[in-house]
XYZ file of C-alpha atoms in Angstrom:
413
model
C 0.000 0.000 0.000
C 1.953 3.159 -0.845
C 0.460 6.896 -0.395
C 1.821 10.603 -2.256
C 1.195 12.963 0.156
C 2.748 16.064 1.840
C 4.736 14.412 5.183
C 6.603 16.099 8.079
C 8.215 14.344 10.476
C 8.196 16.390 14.205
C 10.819 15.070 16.491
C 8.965 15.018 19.827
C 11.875 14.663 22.104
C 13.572 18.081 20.880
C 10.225 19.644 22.029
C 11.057 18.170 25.737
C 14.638 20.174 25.828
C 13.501 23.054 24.580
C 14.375 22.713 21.159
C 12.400 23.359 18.103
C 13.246 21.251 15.012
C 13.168 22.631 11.235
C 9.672 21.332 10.571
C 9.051 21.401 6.567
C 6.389 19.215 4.632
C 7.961 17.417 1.849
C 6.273 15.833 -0.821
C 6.918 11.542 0.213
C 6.029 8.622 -0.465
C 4.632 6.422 2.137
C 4.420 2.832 2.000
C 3.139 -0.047 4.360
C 5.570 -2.701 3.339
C 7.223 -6.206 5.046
C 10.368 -6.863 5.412
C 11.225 -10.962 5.077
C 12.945 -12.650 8.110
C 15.123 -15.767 7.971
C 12.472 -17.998 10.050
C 9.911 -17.223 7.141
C 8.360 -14.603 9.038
C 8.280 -11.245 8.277
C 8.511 -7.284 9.793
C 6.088 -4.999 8.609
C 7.136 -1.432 8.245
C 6.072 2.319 7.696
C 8.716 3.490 4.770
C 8.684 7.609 4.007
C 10.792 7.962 0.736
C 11.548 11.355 -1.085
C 13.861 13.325 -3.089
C 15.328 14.258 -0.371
C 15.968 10.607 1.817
C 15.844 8.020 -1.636
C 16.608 5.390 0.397
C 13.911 5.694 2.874
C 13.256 5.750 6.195
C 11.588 3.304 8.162
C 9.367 2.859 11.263
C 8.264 -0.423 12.689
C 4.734 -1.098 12.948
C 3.664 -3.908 15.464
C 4.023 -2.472 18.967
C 5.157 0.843 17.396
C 2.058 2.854 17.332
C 1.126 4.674 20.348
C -2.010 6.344 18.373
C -3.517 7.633 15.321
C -4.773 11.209 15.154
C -8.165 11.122 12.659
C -10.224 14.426 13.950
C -9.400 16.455 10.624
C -9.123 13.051 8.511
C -11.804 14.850 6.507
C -9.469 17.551 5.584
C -6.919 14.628 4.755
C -5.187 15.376 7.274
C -3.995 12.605 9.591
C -0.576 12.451 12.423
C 0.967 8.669 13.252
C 2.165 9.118 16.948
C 5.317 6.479 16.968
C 6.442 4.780 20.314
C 10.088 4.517 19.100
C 11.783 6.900 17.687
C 9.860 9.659 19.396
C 8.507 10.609 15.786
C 4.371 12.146 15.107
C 4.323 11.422 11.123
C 2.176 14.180 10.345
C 0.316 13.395 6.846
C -1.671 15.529 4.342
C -3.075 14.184 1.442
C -6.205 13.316 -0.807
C -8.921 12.809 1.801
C -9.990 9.211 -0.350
C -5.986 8.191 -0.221
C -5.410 9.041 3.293
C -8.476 7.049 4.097
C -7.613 4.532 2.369
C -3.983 4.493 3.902
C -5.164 4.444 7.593
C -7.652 1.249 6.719
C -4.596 -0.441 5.591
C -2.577 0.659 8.744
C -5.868 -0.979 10.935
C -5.784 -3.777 9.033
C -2.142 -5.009 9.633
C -2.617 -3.292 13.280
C -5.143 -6.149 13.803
C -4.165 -8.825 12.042
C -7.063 -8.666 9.981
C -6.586 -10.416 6.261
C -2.784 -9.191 6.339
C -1.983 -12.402 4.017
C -4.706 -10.701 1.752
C -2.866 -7.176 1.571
C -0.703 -5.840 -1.248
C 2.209 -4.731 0.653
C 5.461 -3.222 -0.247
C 8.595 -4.850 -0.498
C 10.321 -1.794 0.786
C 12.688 -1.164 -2.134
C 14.172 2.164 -3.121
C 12.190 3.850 -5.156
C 13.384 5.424 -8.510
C 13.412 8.966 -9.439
C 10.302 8.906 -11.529
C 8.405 7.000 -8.661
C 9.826 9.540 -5.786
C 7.744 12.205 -8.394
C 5.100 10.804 -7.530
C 1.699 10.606 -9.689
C 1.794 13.636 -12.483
C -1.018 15.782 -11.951
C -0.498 18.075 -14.487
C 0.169 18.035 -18.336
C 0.653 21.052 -20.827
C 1.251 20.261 -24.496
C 2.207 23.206 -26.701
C 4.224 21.058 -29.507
C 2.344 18.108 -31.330
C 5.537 16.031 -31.313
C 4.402 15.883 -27.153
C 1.234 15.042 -27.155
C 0.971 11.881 -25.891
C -0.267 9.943 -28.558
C 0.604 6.747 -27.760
C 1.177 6.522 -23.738
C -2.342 8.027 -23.154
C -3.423 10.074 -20.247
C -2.583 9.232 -16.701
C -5.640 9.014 -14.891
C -3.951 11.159 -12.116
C -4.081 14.353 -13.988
C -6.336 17.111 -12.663
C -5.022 19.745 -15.026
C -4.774 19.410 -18.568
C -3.313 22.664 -21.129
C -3.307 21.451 -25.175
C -2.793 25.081 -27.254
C -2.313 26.178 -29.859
C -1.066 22.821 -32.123
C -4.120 22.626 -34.402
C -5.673 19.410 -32.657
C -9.185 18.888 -34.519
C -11.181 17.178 -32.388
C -11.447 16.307 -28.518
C -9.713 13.032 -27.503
C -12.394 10.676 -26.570
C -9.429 9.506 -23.803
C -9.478 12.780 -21.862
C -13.133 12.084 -21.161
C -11.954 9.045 -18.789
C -10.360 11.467 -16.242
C -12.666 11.510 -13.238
C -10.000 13.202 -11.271
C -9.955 16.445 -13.849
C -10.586 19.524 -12.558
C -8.877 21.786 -15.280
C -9.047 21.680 -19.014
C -7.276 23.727 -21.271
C -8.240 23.121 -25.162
C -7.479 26.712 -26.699
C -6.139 27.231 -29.675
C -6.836 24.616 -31.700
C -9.199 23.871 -34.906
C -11.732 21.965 -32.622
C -15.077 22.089 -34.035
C -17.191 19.382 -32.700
C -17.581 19.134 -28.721
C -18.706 15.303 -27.952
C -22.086 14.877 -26.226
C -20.669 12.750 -23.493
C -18.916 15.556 -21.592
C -21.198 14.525 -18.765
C -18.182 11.994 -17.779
C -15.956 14.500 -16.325
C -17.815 15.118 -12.486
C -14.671 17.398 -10.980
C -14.229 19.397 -13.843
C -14.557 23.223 -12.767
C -12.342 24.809 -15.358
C -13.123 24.891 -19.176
C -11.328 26.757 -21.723
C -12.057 26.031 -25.427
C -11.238 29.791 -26.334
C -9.797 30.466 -30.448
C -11.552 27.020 -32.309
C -14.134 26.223 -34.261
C -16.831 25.642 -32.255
C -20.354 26.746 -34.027
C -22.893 24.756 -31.536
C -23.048 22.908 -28.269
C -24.379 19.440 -27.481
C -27.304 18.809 -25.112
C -25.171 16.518 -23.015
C -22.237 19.011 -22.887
C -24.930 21.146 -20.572
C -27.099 18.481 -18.837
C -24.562 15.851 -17.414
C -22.566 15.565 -14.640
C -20.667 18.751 -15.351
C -23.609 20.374 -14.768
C -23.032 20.345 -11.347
C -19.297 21.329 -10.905
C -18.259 23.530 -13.798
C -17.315 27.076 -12.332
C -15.479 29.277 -15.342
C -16.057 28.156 -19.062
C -14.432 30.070 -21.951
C -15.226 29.982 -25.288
C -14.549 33.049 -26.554
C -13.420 33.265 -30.086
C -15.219 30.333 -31.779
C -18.522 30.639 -34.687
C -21.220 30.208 -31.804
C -24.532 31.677 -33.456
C -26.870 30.206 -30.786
C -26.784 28.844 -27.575
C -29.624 26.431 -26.831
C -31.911 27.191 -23.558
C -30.193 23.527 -21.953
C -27.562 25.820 -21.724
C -28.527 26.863 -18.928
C -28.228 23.920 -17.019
C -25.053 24.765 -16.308
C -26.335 26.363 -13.340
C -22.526 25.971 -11.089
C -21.084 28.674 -13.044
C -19.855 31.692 -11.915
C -17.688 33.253 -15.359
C -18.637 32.575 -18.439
C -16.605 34.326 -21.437
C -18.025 34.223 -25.079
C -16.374 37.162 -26.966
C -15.719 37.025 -30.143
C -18.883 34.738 -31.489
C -21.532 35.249 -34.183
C -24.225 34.893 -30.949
C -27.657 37.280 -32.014
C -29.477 36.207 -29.034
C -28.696 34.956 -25.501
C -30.586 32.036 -24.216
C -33.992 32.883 -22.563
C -33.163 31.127 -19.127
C -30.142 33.016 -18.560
C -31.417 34.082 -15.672
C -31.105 30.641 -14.186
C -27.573 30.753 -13.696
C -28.131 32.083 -10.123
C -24.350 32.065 -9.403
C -22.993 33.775 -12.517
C -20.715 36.507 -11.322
C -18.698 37.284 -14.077
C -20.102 37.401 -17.798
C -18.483 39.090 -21.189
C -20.324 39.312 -24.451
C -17.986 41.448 -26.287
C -17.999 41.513 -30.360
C -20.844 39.685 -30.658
C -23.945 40.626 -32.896
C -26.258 41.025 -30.054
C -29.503 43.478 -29.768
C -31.640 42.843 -26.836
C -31.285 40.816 -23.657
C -33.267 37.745 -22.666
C -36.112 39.117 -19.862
C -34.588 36.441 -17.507
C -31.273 39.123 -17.387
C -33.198 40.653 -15.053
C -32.794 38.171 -12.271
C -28.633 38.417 -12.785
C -26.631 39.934 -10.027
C -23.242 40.166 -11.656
C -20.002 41.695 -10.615
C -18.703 42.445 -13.724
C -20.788 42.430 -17.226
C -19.261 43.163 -20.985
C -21.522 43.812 -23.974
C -19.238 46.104 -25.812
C -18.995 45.685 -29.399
C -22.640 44.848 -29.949
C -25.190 46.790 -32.137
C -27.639 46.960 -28.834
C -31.064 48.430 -30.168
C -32.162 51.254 -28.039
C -36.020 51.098 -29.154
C -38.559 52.083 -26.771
C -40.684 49.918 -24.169
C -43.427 48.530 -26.054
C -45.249 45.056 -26.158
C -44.075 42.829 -29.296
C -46.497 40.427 -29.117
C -50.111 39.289 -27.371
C -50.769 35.599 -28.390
C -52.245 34.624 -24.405
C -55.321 32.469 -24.615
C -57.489 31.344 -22.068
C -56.321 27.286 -22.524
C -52.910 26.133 -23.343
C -52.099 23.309 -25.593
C -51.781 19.713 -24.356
C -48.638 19.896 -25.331
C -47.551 23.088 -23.116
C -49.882 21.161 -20.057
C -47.679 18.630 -20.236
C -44.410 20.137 -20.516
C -45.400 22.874 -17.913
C -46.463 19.692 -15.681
C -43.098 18.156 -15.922
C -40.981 21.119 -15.110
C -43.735 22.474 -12.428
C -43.252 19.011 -10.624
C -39.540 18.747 -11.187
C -39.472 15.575 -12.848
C -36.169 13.926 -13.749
C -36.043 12.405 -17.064
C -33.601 11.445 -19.723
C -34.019 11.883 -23.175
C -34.908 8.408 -23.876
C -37.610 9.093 -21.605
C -39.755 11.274 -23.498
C -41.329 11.692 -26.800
C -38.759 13.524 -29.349
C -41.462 16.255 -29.640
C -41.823 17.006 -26.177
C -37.673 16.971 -25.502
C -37.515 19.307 -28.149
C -40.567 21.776 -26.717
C -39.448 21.422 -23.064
C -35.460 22.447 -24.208
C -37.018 25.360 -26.177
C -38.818 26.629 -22.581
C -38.893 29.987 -21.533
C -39.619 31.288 -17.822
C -41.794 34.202 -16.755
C -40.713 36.688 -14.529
C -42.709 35.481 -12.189
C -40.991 31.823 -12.728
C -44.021 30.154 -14.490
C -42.696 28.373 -17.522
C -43.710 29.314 -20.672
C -44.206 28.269 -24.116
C -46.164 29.589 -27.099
C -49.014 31.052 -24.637
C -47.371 34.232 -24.143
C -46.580 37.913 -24.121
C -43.682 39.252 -25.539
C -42.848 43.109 -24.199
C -39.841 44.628 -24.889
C -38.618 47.059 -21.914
C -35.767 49.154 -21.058
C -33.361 47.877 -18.688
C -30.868 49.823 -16.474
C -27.656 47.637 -16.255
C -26.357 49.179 -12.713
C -29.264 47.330 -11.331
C -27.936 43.629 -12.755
C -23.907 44.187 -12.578
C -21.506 46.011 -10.165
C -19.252 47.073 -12.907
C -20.514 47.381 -16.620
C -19.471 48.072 -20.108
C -21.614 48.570 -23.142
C -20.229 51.102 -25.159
C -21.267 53.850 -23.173
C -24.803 52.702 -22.938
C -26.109 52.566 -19.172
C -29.424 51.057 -20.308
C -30.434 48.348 -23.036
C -33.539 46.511 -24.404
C -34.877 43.060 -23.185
C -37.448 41.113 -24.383
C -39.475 39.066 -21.852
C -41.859 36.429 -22.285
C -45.007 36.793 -19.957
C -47.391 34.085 -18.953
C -50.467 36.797 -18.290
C -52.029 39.386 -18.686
C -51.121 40.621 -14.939
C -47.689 39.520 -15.360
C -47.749 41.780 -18.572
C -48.922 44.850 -16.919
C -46.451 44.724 -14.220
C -43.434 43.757 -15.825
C -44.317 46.702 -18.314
C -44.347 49.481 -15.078
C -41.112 47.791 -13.581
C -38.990 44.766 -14.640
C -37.679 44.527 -11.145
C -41.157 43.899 -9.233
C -41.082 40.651 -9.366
């Protein structure tokens, strides 16, 4: 059982002289590891192994332990209190590894399936190994991308710019542990639909490619719930679907530099959005839903924004909705969880296409559309928009009231 984590090693007996050691974390390996006898038998060991000690150092196990400090084992943080030397092995690592260290450690404590366990043989380690697992990777010529070797599933941070790579490798999609990924540059024009497989990542940059459109799956997986900053400025976006805004985690979101005419309706959705640019774009009005934003920082510069006046685009309200709009107003009302395969292909299609009203009610073809002025000091801290301090929106209204009081003040609701 070996662990890579940061390890100091506090001398307690200097403490009981008055003497403070030179305590420094240092990147080690630790390994629980036996050590053969001549009877057959065998010594099981703690060995700590870095660049600095290759040979390693170790600490016997049986009858060695006076305790095991666990209160911040959440934090992956964990000390091994040692009988002899007078040594606390103070550990911080992944929380899972640590874990997974210290159930090893009880294991051979106790006797418990220690025949069973993969232990160490206690060997120096080589240079590459005292590295430890490689967590990051940046590729900037093609001759290093690592065509052959693959991905190490360790990585959390991938960078591949600027060497023309044309589509997404299907392999970087296997990285669970990926919390950083760095595409820009490239000539990427397809993104793959089964993004959803990446549940850390919270960084996405696929700034300067291709790019013209954005799967469903790309916005509705698991990466829905953990993606934080995405970048895609510079790419041939005209559109960006209202499953967009599924991607309700995210707090900056750049898209400069696209051929976007329209934002998505539900924009308003993305609750946490702090930080949004729109520059160079060929945008004219706002979604209604903007009005629900509360940005630090917002960029529309660049943009032929119309400055029309507040006036109502639009009455088609009627008295009874469609069966269709019943039922797709029933299933986001009641917060159903489907997937696609779920529903009929007509439905999908009308429930991605869903607007909200102001007031929250979803909304369909049964609506109001009213184009108002809005005042961008009260949506955004800090603002650029070519001088403008107020733009157009257009909002879709479920009623008659809703109409009539979204047309006095946007903000009422």
């Amino acid at each position: 059982m070996k662990l890579y984590a940061e390890v100091e090693v506090v001398n307690r007996s200097l403490a009981c002289h008055n003497m403070k050691g030179i305590g420094k974390k240092v990147r080690s390996h630790l390994a629980i590891g036996k050590k053969p006898l001549p009877d057959g038998k065998h010594e099981l060991f703690i060995m700590i192994t870095n660049a600095q000690n290759k040979q390693g150092t170790k600490y016997m196990i049986m009858n060695n332990i006076q305790t095991v400090f666990t209160k911040l084992i959440n934090e992956g943080k964990t000390t091994i209190r040692l009988k002899e030397p007078d040594h606390d092995i103070c550990i911080k690592g992944d929380v899972i590894e640590v874990k997974s260290f210290l159930s090893v450690l009880k294991k051979v404590l106790t006797g418990q399936d220690v025949e069973k366990l993969t232990l160490s043989s206690l060997q120096p380690l080589s240079s590459k190994q005292i590295s430890g697992p490689k967590r990051r990777l940046h590729v900037t010529k093609r001759g290093d991308y690592p065509v052959k070797e693959g991905f190490p599933q360790t990585l959390t941070s991938v960078r591949i710019n600027d060497i023309r790579l044309a589509r997404i490798d299907s392999r970087l999609l296997k990285l669970v542990n990926l919390t950083e990924l760095d595409m820009a540059g490239n000539e990427i024009e397809l993104v793959p639909d089964n993004f959803d497989s990446l549940p850390s990542l919270t960084q996405l940059n696929l700034a300067d490619n291709q790019i013209s459109s954005l799967p469903r799956g790309f916005c509705t997986g698991l990466m829905a719930k953990s993606l934080k900053l995405l970048n895609l400025n510079g790419n041939k976006i005209k559109l960006l679907p209202n499953y967009f805004c599924q991607l309700r985690t995210l707090v900056t979101l750049s898209l400069n530099k696209n051929e976007l005419t329209l934002l998505p309706p539900s924009l308003g959705k993305l609750r946490l959005l702090k930080h949004l640019s729109v520059c160079d774009n060929h945008l004219k009005i706002l979604p209604g839903s903007f009005s629900s934003l509360r940005l630090d920082s917002l960029e529309l510069s660049n943009n032929p924004m119309d400055e029309a006046s507040t006036r109502v685009l639009s009455n088609k309200l009627e008295p009874v909705s469609s069966l269709l709009e019943i039922s797709a107003s029933t299933v986001v009302k009641l917060r159903i969880n489907y997937d696609p395969e779920d529903l009929f292909p007509q439905l999908l299609a009308y429930l991605d296409s869903g607007m909200h009203c102001p007031c929250s009610k979803p909304v369909w073809n049964n609506v109001a559309r009213a184009l108002v002025k809005l005042s961008l000091s009260r949506v955004s801290s800090t603002f650029s928009c070519d001088g403008l301090n107020e733009v157009c929106m257009d909002a879709s209204l479920c009623s008659s009231r809703c109409l009539n009081l979204f047309m006095n003040n946007p903000f009422a609701f």
